[in-house]
Amino acid sequence: MIKTDFNIQMVDLKGQYNKIKEEVDRAILNVIESASFIRGPEVKSFQQELEDYLEVKHVIPCANGTDALQIALMALGLKPGDEVITSDFTFAATVEVIGLLQLKPILVDVDPDTFCIDVKKMEAAITPNTKAVVPVHLFGQCANMEAIMEVAKKHNLFVIEDNAQAIGSDYTFSSGETQKAGTIGNIGTTSFFPSKNLGCYGDGGALYTNDDELAKICNSIVNHGMGERYHYERLGVNSRLDTVQAAVLRIKLRELDNYSAARNRAAAYYDNAFATVDQIQTPVRNEKSTHVFHQYTLVSKGINQFELQQFLKERGIPCMIYYPKPLHTQNAYKTSEMKDEDFEVTNALCNSVFSLPMHTELTNDELAFITSSVNEFINK
Ligand SMILES: *Cc1c(COP(=O)(O)O)cnc(C)c1O
């Protein structure tokens, strides 16, 4: 291990906390003093502030991003066996909830540049049983929502945006109209897991929608399917954002655009340092979407990403492989119908991507050390 003065992390939650410590400590103490741990006033305030930020009619807070996806699918009233299309290259939660509800997950390959669902392949996967698509805004930028919405409209499909990684990013349609990630489809879902771009200090999540009826159903599902008090209209779950988390999120929501800007500054530093390095491809921007860099993910061209990871580890630099194994090859999700050759891009990405430290607290000295170390490995 090479000794340096740096303490570089994939995500520096402690450093970020230190900058808002007084405000956060006071807010958490206030919740404890009030003893309103569940459904406290902070939850309602955060809900309204997030609605304003996203310019969306309804935010429904819930317990985590996986619940948000599950509740969104439950709200659509699908039947067992209905097909739901999503991406092969995403976090498992997206696919897991489809299967849990006895729906049939149909995995589709991704675009080699943006890593988001390949819309042509998505359309080709539609059958008479397809009822919904779940595009994932991977690593911080939007999937091609304009094309996805056109296909969904043509085939009468619901669209649920998995926005766990891209909160705050903006998508611009060819009309010039701009909307926040997650507010374009029927329902958007997000996670406030601590390491997400808007993370709380535990678990948390939310759904958002402009559809009054879907909002009503989601609000009922999160609360055991209740309509009027103690009148149960449908099967529901227990999924709540607790008051302490809402209090933290109110403070961090006010910082979210600054956080996105800090991530973009780090990304620009990386982009610049690797611009002329043939062995790695820097993130390709979808010109319709801003990027909030949940991850800064490179594609290696002829270097072994695991050897690089080991080399960096010896210098105290974390490097993660998101994601190392396509979902269509996982024991939990594989079926005889899915053919490996249909997932050319995901297969290649799983063998070549690596993500460098990306957070709001990276200093130029740290970035210089990380980028020079990567370049040293490449030129070795
Ligand atoms: C984190 C994440 C989730 C799940 O969120 P949790 O709050 O951990 O349940 C779902 N989808 C994607 C793409 C994620 O990154």
mmCIF file of C-alpha atoms and ligand atoms in Angstrom:
data_model
loop_
_atom_site.group_PDB
_atom_site.id
_atom_site.type_symbol
_atom_site.label_atom_id
_atom_site.label_comp_id
_atom_site.label_asym_id
_atom_site.label_seq_id
_atom_site.Cartn_x
_atom_site.Cartn_y
_atom_site.Cartn_z
ATOM 1 C CA MET A 1 0.000 0.000 0.000
ATOM 2 C CA ILE A 2 1.398 3.362 -1.041
ATOM 3 C CA LYS A 3 0.958 5.866 1.755
ATOM 4 C CA THR A 4 -0.653 9.220 0.930
ATOM 5 C CA ASP A 5 -2.375 11.909 2.949
ATOM 6 C CA PHE A 6 -5.558 11.365 1.008
ATOM 7 C CA ASN A 7 -8.573 9.527 2.316
ATOM 8 C CA ILE A 8 -10.438 9.084 -0.945
ATOM 9 C CA GLN A 9 -13.868 7.459 -0.890
ATOM 10 C CA MET A 10 -16.382 6.554 -3.585
ATOM 11 C CA VAL A 11 -18.828 8.813 -1.719
ATOM 12 C CA ASP A 12 -17.837 11.196 1.083
ATOM 13 C CA LEU A 13 -20.973 11.445 3.199
ATOM 14 C CA LYS A 14 -19.071 12.594 6.277
ATOM 15 C CA GLY A 15 -17.419 15.514 4.493
ATOM 16 C CA GLN A 16 -20.776 16.551 3.066
ATOM 17 C CA TYR A 17 -22.427 16.310 6.495
ATOM 18 C CA ASN A 18 -19.738 18.473 8.107
ATOM 19 C CA LYS A 19 -20.773 21.390 5.901
ATOM 20 C CA ILE A 20 -24.435 21.259 6.975
ATOM 21 C CA LYS A 21 -23.854 19.761 10.409
ATOM 22 C CA GLU A 22 -25.367 22.512 12.568
ATOM 23 C CA GLU A 23 -28.550 22.691 10.545
ATOM 24 C CA VAL A 24 -28.929 18.910 10.325
ATOM 25 C CA ASP A 25 -28.220 18.317 14.019
ATOM 26 C CA ARG A 26 -30.784 20.933 14.988
ATOM 27 C CA ALA A 27 -33.405 19.499 12.620
ATOM 28 C CA ILE A 28 -32.908 15.949 13.906
ATOM 29 C CA LEU A 29 -33.041 17.100 17.526
ATOM 30 C CA ASN A 30 -36.245 18.998 16.815
ATOM 31 C CA VAL A 31 -37.870 15.832 15.515
ATOM 32 C CA ILE A 32 -36.784 13.921 18.604
ATOM 33 C CA GLU A 33 -38.056 16.691 20.894
ATOM 34 C CA SER A 34 -41.375 16.714 19.064
ATOM 35 C CA ALA A 35 -41.584 12.882 19.226
ATOM 36 C CA SER A 36 -43.422 12.981 15.876
ATOM 37 C CA PHE A 37 -41.372 10.158 14.455
ATOM 38 C CA ILE A 38 -43.958 8.956 11.951
ATOM 39 C CA ARG A 39 -46.028 11.314 9.756
ATOM 40 C CA GLY A 40 -44.502 14.367 11.409
ATOM 41 C CA PRO A 41 -44.913 17.794 9.805
ATOM 42 C CA GLU A 42 -41.478 17.543 8.165
ATOM 43 C CA VAL A 43 -42.735 14.743 5.894
ATOM 44 C CA LYS A 44 -45.502 16.927 4.494
ATOM 45 C CA SER A 45 -43.153 19.902 4.097
ATOM 46 C CA PHE A 46 -40.571 17.813 2.286
ATOM 47 C CA GLN A 47 -43.245 16.355 0.028
ATOM 48 C CA GLN A 48 -44.399 19.840 -0.977
ATOM 49 C CA GLU A 49 -40.861 21.147 -1.421
ATOM 50 C CA LEU A 50 -39.967 18.208 -3.653
ATOM 51 C CA GLU A 51 -43.151 18.789 -5.696
ATOM 52 C CA ASP A 52 -42.054 22.406 -6.203
ATOM 53 C CA TYR A 53 -38.492 21.419 -7.082
ATOM 54 C CA LEU A 54 -39.584 18.770 -9.594
ATOM 55 C CA GLU A 55 -42.527 20.829 -10.854
ATOM 56 C CA VAL A 56 -44.728 17.787 -10.471
ATOM 57 C CA LYS A 57 -48.277 17.652 -9.078
ATOM 58 C CA HIS A 58 -47.836 14.798 -6.602
ATOM 59 C CA VAL A 59 -44.953 13.383 -4.582
ATOM 60 C CA ILE A 60 -45.704 10.309 -2.472
ATOM 61 C CA PRO A 61 -42.921 9.625 0.049
ATOM 62 C CA CYS A 62 -42.214 5.982 0.916
ATOM 63 C CA ALA A 63 -39.663 3.797 2.663
ATOM 64 C CA ASN A 64 -37.091 3.178 -0.081
ATOM 65 C CA GLY A 65 -36.564 3.143 -3.846
ATOM 66 C CA THR A 66 -37.364 -0.543 -4.230
ATOM 67 C CA ASP A 67 -40.734 -0.046 -2.522
ATOM 68 C CA ALA A 68 -41.357 2.947 -4.787
ATOM 69 C CA LEU A 69 -40.924 0.732 -7.861
ATOM 70 C CA GLN A 70 -43.121 -1.987 -6.397
ATOM 71 C CA ILE A 71 -45.868 0.452 -5.404
ATOM 72 C CA ALA A 72 -45.766 2.078 -8.854
ATOM 73 C CA LEU A 73 -46.303 -1.301 -10.511
ATOM 74 C CA MET A 74 -49.053 -2.216 -8.028
ATOM 75 C CA ALA A 75 -50.834 1.046 -8.826
ATOM 76 C CA LEU A 76 -51.158 0.172 -12.505
ATOM 77 C CA GLY A 77 -53.494 -2.733 -11.773
ATOM 78 C CA LEU A 78 -51.607 -5.265 -13.904
ATOM 79 C CA LYS A 79 -52.453 -8.962 -13.966
ATOM 80 C CA PRO A 80 -50.086 -11.879 -13.260
ATOM 81 C CA GLY A 81 -48.188 -12.745 -16.423
ATOM 82 C CA ASP A 82 -48.389 -9.238 -17.894
ATOM 83 C CA GLU A 83 -45.027 -8.312 -19.369
ATOM 84 C CA VAL A 84 -42.935 -5.398 -18.158
ATOM 85 C CA ILE A 85 -39.903 -4.366 -20.151
ATOM 86 C CA THR A 86 -36.802 -2.989 -18.489
ATOM 87 C CA SER A 87 -33.060 -2.738 -18.922
ATOM 88 C CA ASP A 88 -30.574 -5.618 -18.570
ATOM 89 C CA PHE A 89 -27.955 -3.209 -17.240
ATOM 90 C CA THR A 90 -29.304 -1.814 -13.980
ATOM 91 C CA PHE A 91 -29.463 -2.436 -10.248
ATOM 92 C CA ALA A 92 -31.383 -5.646 -9.463
ATOM 93 C CA ALA A 93 -34.240 -3.856 -7.667
ATOM 94 C CA THR A 94 -35.789 -2.772 -10.955
ATOM 95 C CA VAL A 95 -36.259 -6.359 -12.137
ATOM 96 C CA GLU A 96 -36.871 -7.911 -8.730
ATOM 97 C CA VAL A 97 -40.111 -6.045 -8.062
ATOM 98 C CA ILE A 98 -41.530 -7.034 -11.452
ATOM 99 C CA GLY A 99 -41.017 -10.704 -10.590
ATOM 100 C CA LEU A 100 -42.272 -10.283 -7.012
ATOM 101 C CA LEU A 101 -45.632 -9.089 -8.339
ATOM 102 C CA GLN A 102 -45.905 -12.186 -10.577
ATOM 103 C CA LEU A 103 -45.405 -10.009 -13.624
ATOM 104 C CA LYS A 104 -43.007 -11.143 -16.326
ATOM 105 C CA PRO A 105 -39.773 -9.149 -16.587
ATOM 106 C CA ILE A 106 -38.566 -8.749 -20.163
ATOM 107 C CA LEU A 107 -34.961 -7.588 -20.214
ATOM 108 C CA VAL A 108 -33.636 -5.494 -23.065
ATOM 109 C CA ASP A 109 -30.104 -4.500 -24.070
ATOM 110 C CA VAL A 110 -28.822 -0.953 -23.608
ATOM 111 C CA ASP A 111 -27.360 1.825 -25.700
ATOM 112 C CA PRO A 112 -23.534 1.551 -25.775
ATOM 113 C CA ASP A 113 -23.032 5.294 -25.243
ATOM 114 C CA THR A 114 -25.550 6.250 -22.548
ATOM 115 C CA PHE A 115 -26.025 2.785 -20.941
ATOM 116 C CA CYS A 116 -29.796 3.422 -20.906
ATOM 117 C CA ILE A 117 -32.376 1.167 -22.570
ATOM 118 C CA ASP A 118 -32.019 0.752 -26.347
ATOM 119 C CA VAL A 119 -35.356 2.079 -27.580
ATOM 120 C CA LYS A 120 -35.310 0.155 -30.892
ATOM 121 C CA LYS A 121 -34.706 -3.127 -29.060
ATOM 122 C CA MET A 122 -37.334 -2.118 -26.513
ATOM 123 C CA GLU A 123 -39.943 -1.671 -29.242
ATOM 124 C CA ALA A 124 -38.940 -4.991 -30.803
ATOM 125 C CA ALA A 125 -39.552 -6.736 -27.453
ATOM 126 C CA ILE A 126 -43.179 -5.570 -27.228
ATOM 127 C CA THR A 127 -45.824 -8.320 -27.461
ATOM 128 C CA PRO A 128 -49.614 -8.230 -26.986
ATOM 129 C CA ASN A 129 -48.927 -9.011 -23.288
ATOM 130 C CA THR A 130 -46.654 -6.012 -22.717
ATOM 131 C CA LYS A 131 -48.256 -3.533 -20.325
ATOM 132 C CA ALA A 132 -45.450 -1.310 -19.084
ATOM 133 C CA VAL A 133 -41.859 -0.224 -19.615
ATOM 134 C CA VAL A 134 -39.457 0.808 -16.867
ATOM 135 C CA PRO A 135 -36.625 2.901 -18.288
ATOM 136 C CA VAL A 136 -33.767 3.473 -15.841
ATOM 137 C CA HIS A 137 -31.946 6.829 -15.905
ATOM 138 C CA LEU A 138 -28.615 5.157 -15.284
ATOM 139 C CA PHE A 139 -25.660 6.854 -13.598
ATOM 140 C CA GLY A 140 -27.309 10.294 -13.675
ATOM 141 C CA GLN A 141 -28.656 11.037 -17.120
ATOM 142 C CA CYS A 142 -32.023 10.413 -18.691
ATOM 143 C CA ALA A 143 -32.908 7.607 -21.034
ATOM 144 C CA ASN A 144 -34.244 8.750 -24.422
ATOM 145 C CA MET A 145 -37.617 9.691 -22.975
ATOM 146 C CA GLU A 146 -39.037 11.349 -26.079
ATOM 147 C CA ALA A 147 -38.636 8.167 -28.128
ATOM 148 C CA ILE A 148 -39.755 5.995 -25.209
ATOM 149 C CA MET A 149 -42.942 8.044 -24.735
ATOM 150 C CA GLU A 150 -43.700 7.814 -28.460
ATOM 151 C CA VAL A 151 -43.340 4.021 -28.451
ATOM 152 C CA ALA A 152 -45.380 3.752 -25.238
ATOM 153 C CA LYS A 153 -48.171 5.857 -26.697
ATOM 154 C CA LYS A 154 -48.219 3.853 -29.921
ATOM 155 C CA HIS A 155 -48.488 0.549 -28.034
ATOM 156 C CA ASN A 156 -50.595 1.835 -25.135
ATOM 157 C CA LEU A 157 -48.028 1.084 -22.423
ATOM 158 C CA PHE A 158 -47.489 2.603 -18.995
ATOM 159 C CA VAL A 159 -44.099 4.206 -18.369
ATOM 160 C CA ILE A 160 -42.465 4.070 -14.941
ATOM 161 C CA GLU A 161 -39.171 5.938 -14.742
ATOM 162 C CA ASP A 162 -36.654 4.457 -12.324
ATOM 163 C CA ASN A 163 -35.083 7.732 -11.277
ATOM 164 C CA ALA A 164 -33.054 6.438 -8.323
ATOM 165 C CA GLN A 165 -29.839 7.728 -9.915
ATOM 166 C CA ALA A 166 -30.807 10.889 -11.801
ATOM 167 C CA ILE A 167 -32.811 13.149 -9.487
ATOM 168 C CA GLY A 168 -32.331 16.754 -10.565
ATOM 169 C CA SER A 169 -31.426 16.009 -14.143
ATOM 170 C CA ASP A 170 -33.359 17.813 -16.899
ATOM 171 C CA TYR A 171 -34.641 16.311 -20.121
ATOM 172 C CA THR A 172 -35.329 18.542 -23.116
ATOM 173 C CA PHE A 173 -37.788 17.487 -25.815
ATOM 174 C CA SER A 174 -37.345 18.461 -29.459
ATOM 175 C CA SER A 175 -40.116 21.026 -28.909
ATOM 176 C CA GLY A 176 -37.700 22.792 -26.542
ATOM 177 C CA GLU A 177 -39.796 21.910 -23.497
ATOM 178 C CA THR A 178 -37.778 20.756 -20.482
ATOM 179 C CA GLN A 179 -38.944 18.434 -17.714
ATOM 180 C CA LYS A 180 -37.244 16.983 -14.667
ATOM 181 C CA ALA A 181 -36.191 13.336 -14.797
ATOM 182 C CA GLY A 182 -38.921 11.136 -13.379
ATOM 183 C CA THR A 183 -41.813 13.477 -14.187
ATOM 184 C CA ILE A 184 -42.279 12.491 -17.836
ATOM 185 C CA GLY A 185 -43.805 9.002 -17.655
ATOM 186 C CA ASN A 186 -46.924 7.947 -15.731
ATOM 187 C CA ILE A 187 -44.952 7.539 -12.505
ATOM 188 C CA GLY A 188 -41.362 8.272 -11.499
ATOM 189 C CA THR A 189 -39.652 6.556 -8.580
ATOM 190 C CA THR A 190 -36.618 7.518 -6.581
ATOM 191 C CA SER A 191 -34.418 6.403 -3.721
ATOM 192 C CA PHE A 192 -32.967 8.474 -0.894
ATOM 193 C CA PHE A 193 -30.428 5.777 0.039
ATOM 194 C CA PRO A 194 -27.514 7.647 1.672
ATOM 195 C CA SER A 195 -25.180 7.400 -1.325
ATOM 196 C CA LYS A 196 -27.758 8.561 -3.874
ATOM 197 C CA ASN A 197 -27.528 12.139 -5.167
ATOM 198 C CA LEU A 198 -30.257 13.211 -2.737
ATOM 199 C CA GLY A 199 -29.554 10.811 0.113
ATOM 200 C CA CYS A 200 -30.928 10.759 3.636
ATOM 201 C CA TYR A 201 -29.354 9.215 6.743
ATOM 202 C CA GLY A 202 -31.067 5.860 6.467
ATOM 203 C CA ASP A 203 -33.578 4.500 3.972
ATOM 204 C CA GLY A 204 -36.089 6.562 2.054
ATOM 205 C CA GLY A 205 -37.815 6.828 -1.294
ATOM 206 C CA ALA A 206 -40.617 8.506 -3.197
ATOM 207 C CA LEU A 207 -42.950 8.221 -6.155
ATOM 208 C CA TYR A 208 -44.000 11.170 -8.285
ATOM 209 C CA THR A 209 -46.764 11.637 -10.787
ATOM 210 C CA ASN A 210 -48.871 14.283 -12.514
ATOM 211 C CA ASP A 211 -51.843 11.888 -12.612
ATOM 212 C CA ASP A 212 -54.359 12.641 -9.816
ATOM 213 C CA GLU A 213 -55.897 9.168 -9.926
ATOM 214 C CA LEU A 214 -52.552 7.329 -9.803
ATOM 215 C CA ALA A 215 -51.445 9.613 -6.955
ATOM 216 C CA LYS A 216 -54.548 8.699 -4.997
ATOM 217 C CA ILE A 217 -53.919 4.987 -5.554
ATOM 218 C CA CYS A 218 -50.227 5.256 -4.592
ATOM 219 C CA ASN A 219 -51.105 7.216 -1.449
ATOM 220 C CA SER A 220 -53.494 4.459 -0.516
ATOM 221 C CA ILE A 221 -51.082 1.590 -1.304
ATOM 222 C CA VAL A 222 -48.279 3.036 0.862
ATOM 223 C CA ASN A 223 -50.732 3.027 3.760
ATOM 224 C CA HIS A 224 -52.073 -0.555 3.685
ATOM 225 C CA GLY A 225 -54.462 0.201 0.837
ATOM 226 C CA MET A 226 -56.529 2.461 3.032
ATOM 227 C CA GLY A 227 -58.997 4.933 1.560
ATOM 228 C CA GLU A 228 -61.044 6.537 4.300
ATOM 229 C CA ARG A 229 -59.660 5.784 7.736
ATOM 230 C CA TYR A 230 -59.915 2.032 8.425
ATOM 231 C CA HIS A 231 -61.594 1.408 5.088
ATOM 232 C CA TYR A 232 -59.323 -0.779 3.005
ATOM 233 C CA GLU A 233 -59.902 -0.414 -0.729
ATOM 234 C CA ARG A 234 -57.080 -2.556 -2.115
ATOM 235 C CA LEU A 235 -54.057 -4.582 -1.088
ATOM 236 C CA GLY A 236 -51.368 -2.268 0.127
ATOM 237 C CA VAL A 237 -48.100 -2.245 1.996
ATOM 238 C CA ASN A 238 -46.578 -0.330 4.877
ATOM 239 C CA SER A 239 -44.045 2.020 3.340
ATOM 240 C CA ARG A 240 -43.270 5.314 5.054
ATOM 241 C CA LEU A 241 -40.561 7.938 4.975
ATOM 242 C CA ASP A 242 -39.885 8.671 8.636
ATOM 243 C CA THR A 243 -39.817 12.201 10.003
ATOM 244 C CA VAL A 244 -36.096 12.259 10.837
ATOM 245 C CA GLN A 245 -35.256 11.365 7.240
ATOM 246 C CA ALA A 246 -37.650 13.983 5.888
ATOM 247 C CA ALA A 247 -36.013 16.613 8.115
ATOM 248 C CA VAL A 248 -32.580 15.734 6.701
ATOM 249 C CA LEU A 249 -33.911 15.651 3.137
ATOM 250 C CA ARG A 250 -35.446 19.143 3.418
ATOM 251 C CA ILE A 251 -31.992 20.538 4.130
ATOM 252 C CA LYS A 252 -30.257 18.518 1.444
ATOM 253 C CA LEU A 253 -32.904 19.292 -1.197
ATOM 254 C CA ARG A 254 -31.956 22.972 -0.872
ATOM 255 C CA GLU A 255 -28.371 21.959 -1.706
ATOM 256 C CA LEU A 256 -29.212 19.523 -4.505
ATOM 257 C CA ASP A 257 -28.399 21.820 -7.426
ATOM 258 C CA ASN A 258 -25.108 22.785 -5.750
ATOM 259 C CA TYR A 259 -24.351 19.104 -5.258
ATOM 260 C CA SER A 260 -25.053 18.409 -8.945
ATOM 261 C CA ALA A 261 -22.763 21.297 -9.902
ATOM 262 C CA ALA A 262 -19.967 19.920 -7.687
ATOM 263 C CA ARG A 263 -20.349 16.489 -9.302
ATOM 264 C CA ASN A 264 -20.217 18.095 -12.746
ATOM 265 C CA ARG A 265 -17.006 19.940 -11.791
ATOM 266 C CA ALA A 266 -15.375 16.644 -10.795
ATOM 267 C CA ALA A 267 -16.658 15.022 -14.009
ATOM 268 C CA ALA A 268 -15.209 17.856 -16.096
ATOM 269 C CA TYR A 269 -11.834 17.370 -14.386
ATOM 270 C CA TYR A 270 -11.903 13.651 -15.206
ATOM 271 C CA ASP A 271 -13.108 14.268 -18.785
ATOM 272 C CA ASN A 272 -10.246 16.636 -19.347
ATOM 273 C CA ALA A 273 -7.604 14.359 -17.838
ATOM 274 C CA PHE A 274 -8.700 11.396 -19.970
ATOM 275 C CA ALA A 275 -9.635 13.250 -23.161
ATOM 276 C CA THR A 276 -6.624 12.033 -25.118
ATOM 277 C CA VAL A 277 -6.317 8.600 -23.531
ATOM 278 C CA ASP A 278 -7.248 6.027 -26.181
ATOM 279 C CA GLN A 279 -7.651 3.166 -23.712
ATOM 280 C CA ILE A 280 -10.668 4.672 -21.969
ATOM 281 C CA GLN A 281 -13.923 6.163 -23.140
ATOM 282 C CA THR A 282 -15.190 9.014 -20.983
ATOM 283 C CA PRO A 283 -18.946 9.277 -20.343
ATOM 284 C CA VAL A 284 -20.925 10.114 -23.478
ATOM 285 C CA ARG A 285 -23.564 12.790 -22.855
ATOM 286 C CA ASN A 286 -27.086 12.343 -24.105
ATOM 287 C CA GLU A 287 -27.546 15.753 -25.718
ATOM 288 C CA LYS A 288 -31.209 15.832 -24.606
ATOM 289 C CA SER A 289 -30.377 15.385 -20.917
ATOM 290 C CA THR A 290 -28.254 17.095 -18.320
ATOM 291 C CA HIS A 291 -26.054 14.739 -16.300
ATOM 292 C CA VAL A 292 -25.974 14.672 -12.498
ATOM 293 C CA PHE A 293 -23.201 12.058 -12.325
ATOM 294 C CA HIS A 294 -24.495 9.631 -9.773
ATOM 295 C CA GLN A 295 -21.531 7.643 -11.071
ATOM 296 C CA TYR A 296 -18.606 8.626 -13.258
ATOM 297 C CA THR A 297 -18.300 5.489 -15.346
ATOM 298 C CA LEU A 298 -15.609 4.850 -17.931
ATOM 299 C CA VAL A 299 -15.399 2.129 -20.560
ATOM 300 C CA SER A 300 -11.996 0.531 -20.884
ATOM 301 C CA LYS A 301 -10.687 -0.228 -24.350
ATOM 302 C CA GLY A 302 -8.121 -2.975 -24.015
ATOM 303 C CA ILE A 303 -7.139 -2.577 -20.370
ATOM 304 C CA ASN A 304 -8.298 -4.991 -17.704
ATOM 305 C CA GLN A 305 -10.651 -3.152 -15.362
ATOM 306 C CA PHE A 306 -10.010 -5.565 -12.480
ATOM 307 C CA GLU A 307 -6.228 -5.075 -12.713
ATOM 308 C CA LEU A 308 -6.775 -1.327 -12.751
ATOM 309 C CA GLN A 309 -9.052 -1.651 -9.733
ATOM 310 C CA GLN A 310 -6.313 -3.560 -7.855
ATOM 311 C CA PHE A 311 -3.634 -1.029 -8.891
ATOM 312 C CA LEU A 312 -5.778 1.847 -7.600
ATOM 313 C CA LYS A 313 -6.629 -0.027 -4.409
ATOM 314 C CA GLU A 314 -2.936 -0.240 -3.533
ATOM 315 C CA ARG A 315 -2.907 3.559 -3.623
ATOM 316 C CA GLY A 316 -5.992 3.871 -1.476
ATOM 317 C CA ILE A 317 -8.205 4.864 -4.417
ATOM 318 C CA PRO A 318 -11.546 3.058 -4.537
ATOM 319 C CA CYS A 319 -12.857 1.984 -7.931
ATOM 320 C CA MET A 320 -16.109 0.079 -8.415
ATOM 321 C CA ILE A 321 -17.486 -2.058 -11.236
ATOM 322 C CA TYR A 322 -21.140 -1.083 -11.787
ATOM 323 C CA TYR A 323 -22.345 -3.618 -12.876
ATOM 324 C CA PRO A 324 -20.165 -6.712 -13.193
ATOM 325 C CA LYS A 325 -22.804 -9.267 -14.283
ATOM 326 C CA PRO A 326 -25.754 -8.765 -16.636
ATOM 327 C CA LEU A 327 -29.149 -9.415 -15.061
ATOM 328 C CA HIS A 328 -30.132 -11.877 -17.801
ATOM 329 C CA THR A 329 -27.353 -14.208 -16.592
ATOM 330 C CA GLN A 330 -28.298 -14.048 -12.903
ATOM 331 C CA ASN A 331 -29.775 -17.182 -11.341
ATOM 332 C CA ALA A 332 -32.678 -15.171 -9.951
ATOM 333 C CA TYR A 333 -33.796 -13.808 -13.328
ATOM 334 C CA LYS A 334 -32.521 -15.977 -16.161
ATOM 335 C CA THR A 335 -35.017 -17.822 -18.332
ATOM 336 C CA SER A 336 -34.632 -20.125 -21.307
ATOM 337 C CA GLU A 337 -36.309 -17.477 -23.477
ATOM 338 C CA MET A 338 -33.543 -14.922 -22.995
ATOM 339 C CA LYS A 339 -30.647 -15.499 -25.373
ATOM 340 C CA ASP A 340 -27.191 -14.278 -24.522
ATOM 341 C CA GLU A 341 -26.586 -12.948 -28.043
ATOM 342 C CA ASP A 342 -29.455 -10.484 -27.600
ATOM 343 C CA PHE A 343 -27.435 -8.678 -24.929
ATOM 344 C CA GLU A 344 -24.284 -7.850 -26.829
ATOM 345 C CA VAL A 345 -23.877 -4.362 -25.375
ATOM 346 C CA THR A 346 -24.600 -5.240 -21.742
ATOM 347 C CA ASN A 347 -22.272 -8.237 -21.967
ATOM 348 C CA ALA A 348 -19.491 -6.015 -23.308
ATOM 349 C CA LEU A 349 -20.127 -3.276 -20.730
ATOM 350 C CA CYS A 350 -19.989 -5.691 -17.798
ATOM 351 C CA ASN A 351 -16.516 -6.660 -19.006
ATOM 352 C CA SER A 352 -15.243 -3.135 -19.473
ATOM 353 C CA VAL A 353 -16.860 -0.501 -17.235
ATOM 354 C CA PHE A 354 -15.376 0.974 -14.089
ATOM 355 C CA SER A 355 -16.465 3.874 -11.921
ATOM 356 C CA LEU A 356 -14.133 6.329 -10.216
ATOM 357 C CA PRO A 357 -14.828 8.194 -6.960
ATOM 358 C CA MET A 358 -17.661 10.648 -7.541
ATOM 359 C CA HIS A 359 -19.126 12.884 -4.866
ATOM 360 C CA THR A 360 -19.629 16.467 -3.838
ATOM 361 C CA GLU A 361 -16.441 16.868 -1.800
ATOM 362 C CA LEU A 362 -13.657 15.857 -4.226
ATOM 363 C CA THR A 363 -10.744 18.315 -4.238
ATOM 364 C CA ASN A 364 -8.526 19.109 -7.212
ATOM 365 C CA ASP A 365 -5.587 17.492 -5.379
ATOM 366 C CA GLU A 366 -7.548 14.281 -4.978
ATOM 367 C CA LEU A 367 -8.716 14.401 -8.591
ATOM 368 C CA ALA A 368 -5.133 14.980 -9.746
ATOM 369 C CA PHE A 369 -3.939 11.996 -7.735
ATOM 370 C CA ILE A 370 -6.740 9.748 -9.049
ATOM 371 C CA THR A 371 -6.329 10.724 -12.700
ATOM 372 C CA SER A 372 -2.523 10.543 -12.667
ATOM 373 C CA SER A 373 -2.743 7.106 -11.040
ATOM 374 C CA VAL A 374 -5.144 5.853 -13.723
ATOM 375 C CA ASN A 375 -2.901 7.247 -16.448
ATOM 376 C CA GLU A 376 0.152 5.691 -14.810
ATOM 377 C CA PHE A 377 -1.525 2.276 -14.902
ATOM 378 C CA ILE A 378 -2.405 2.736 -18.559
ATOM 379 C CA ASN A 379 1.125 3.808 -19.549
ATOM 380 C CA LYS A 380 2.841 1.165 -17.436
HETATM 381 C C1 LIG B 1 -30.641 2.365 -5.539
HETATM 382 C C2 LIG B 1 -31.499 1.934 -6.655
HETATM 383 C C3 LIG B 1 -32.762 1.362 -6.446
HETATM 384 C C4 LIG B 1 -33.259 0.952 -5.080
HETATM 385 O O1 LIG B 1 -33.290 1.907 -4.110
HETATM 386 P P1 LIG B 1 -33.321 1.481 -2.565
HETATM 387 O O2 LIG B 1 -33.662 2.743 -1.858
HETATM 388 O O3 LIG B 1 -31.964 0.964 -2.219
HETATM 389 O O4 LIG B 1 -34.365 0.450 -2.390
HETATM 390 C C5 LIG B 1 -33.539 1.061 -7.546
HETATM 391 N N1 LIG B 1 -33.105 1.290 -8.797
HETATM 392 C C6 LIG B 1 -31.888 1.811 -9.040
HETATM 393 C C7 LIG B 1 -31.477 2.040 -10.448
HETATM 394 C C8 LIG B 1 -31.038 2.140 -7.991
HETATM 395 O O5 LIG B 1 -29.831 2.651 -8.247
#
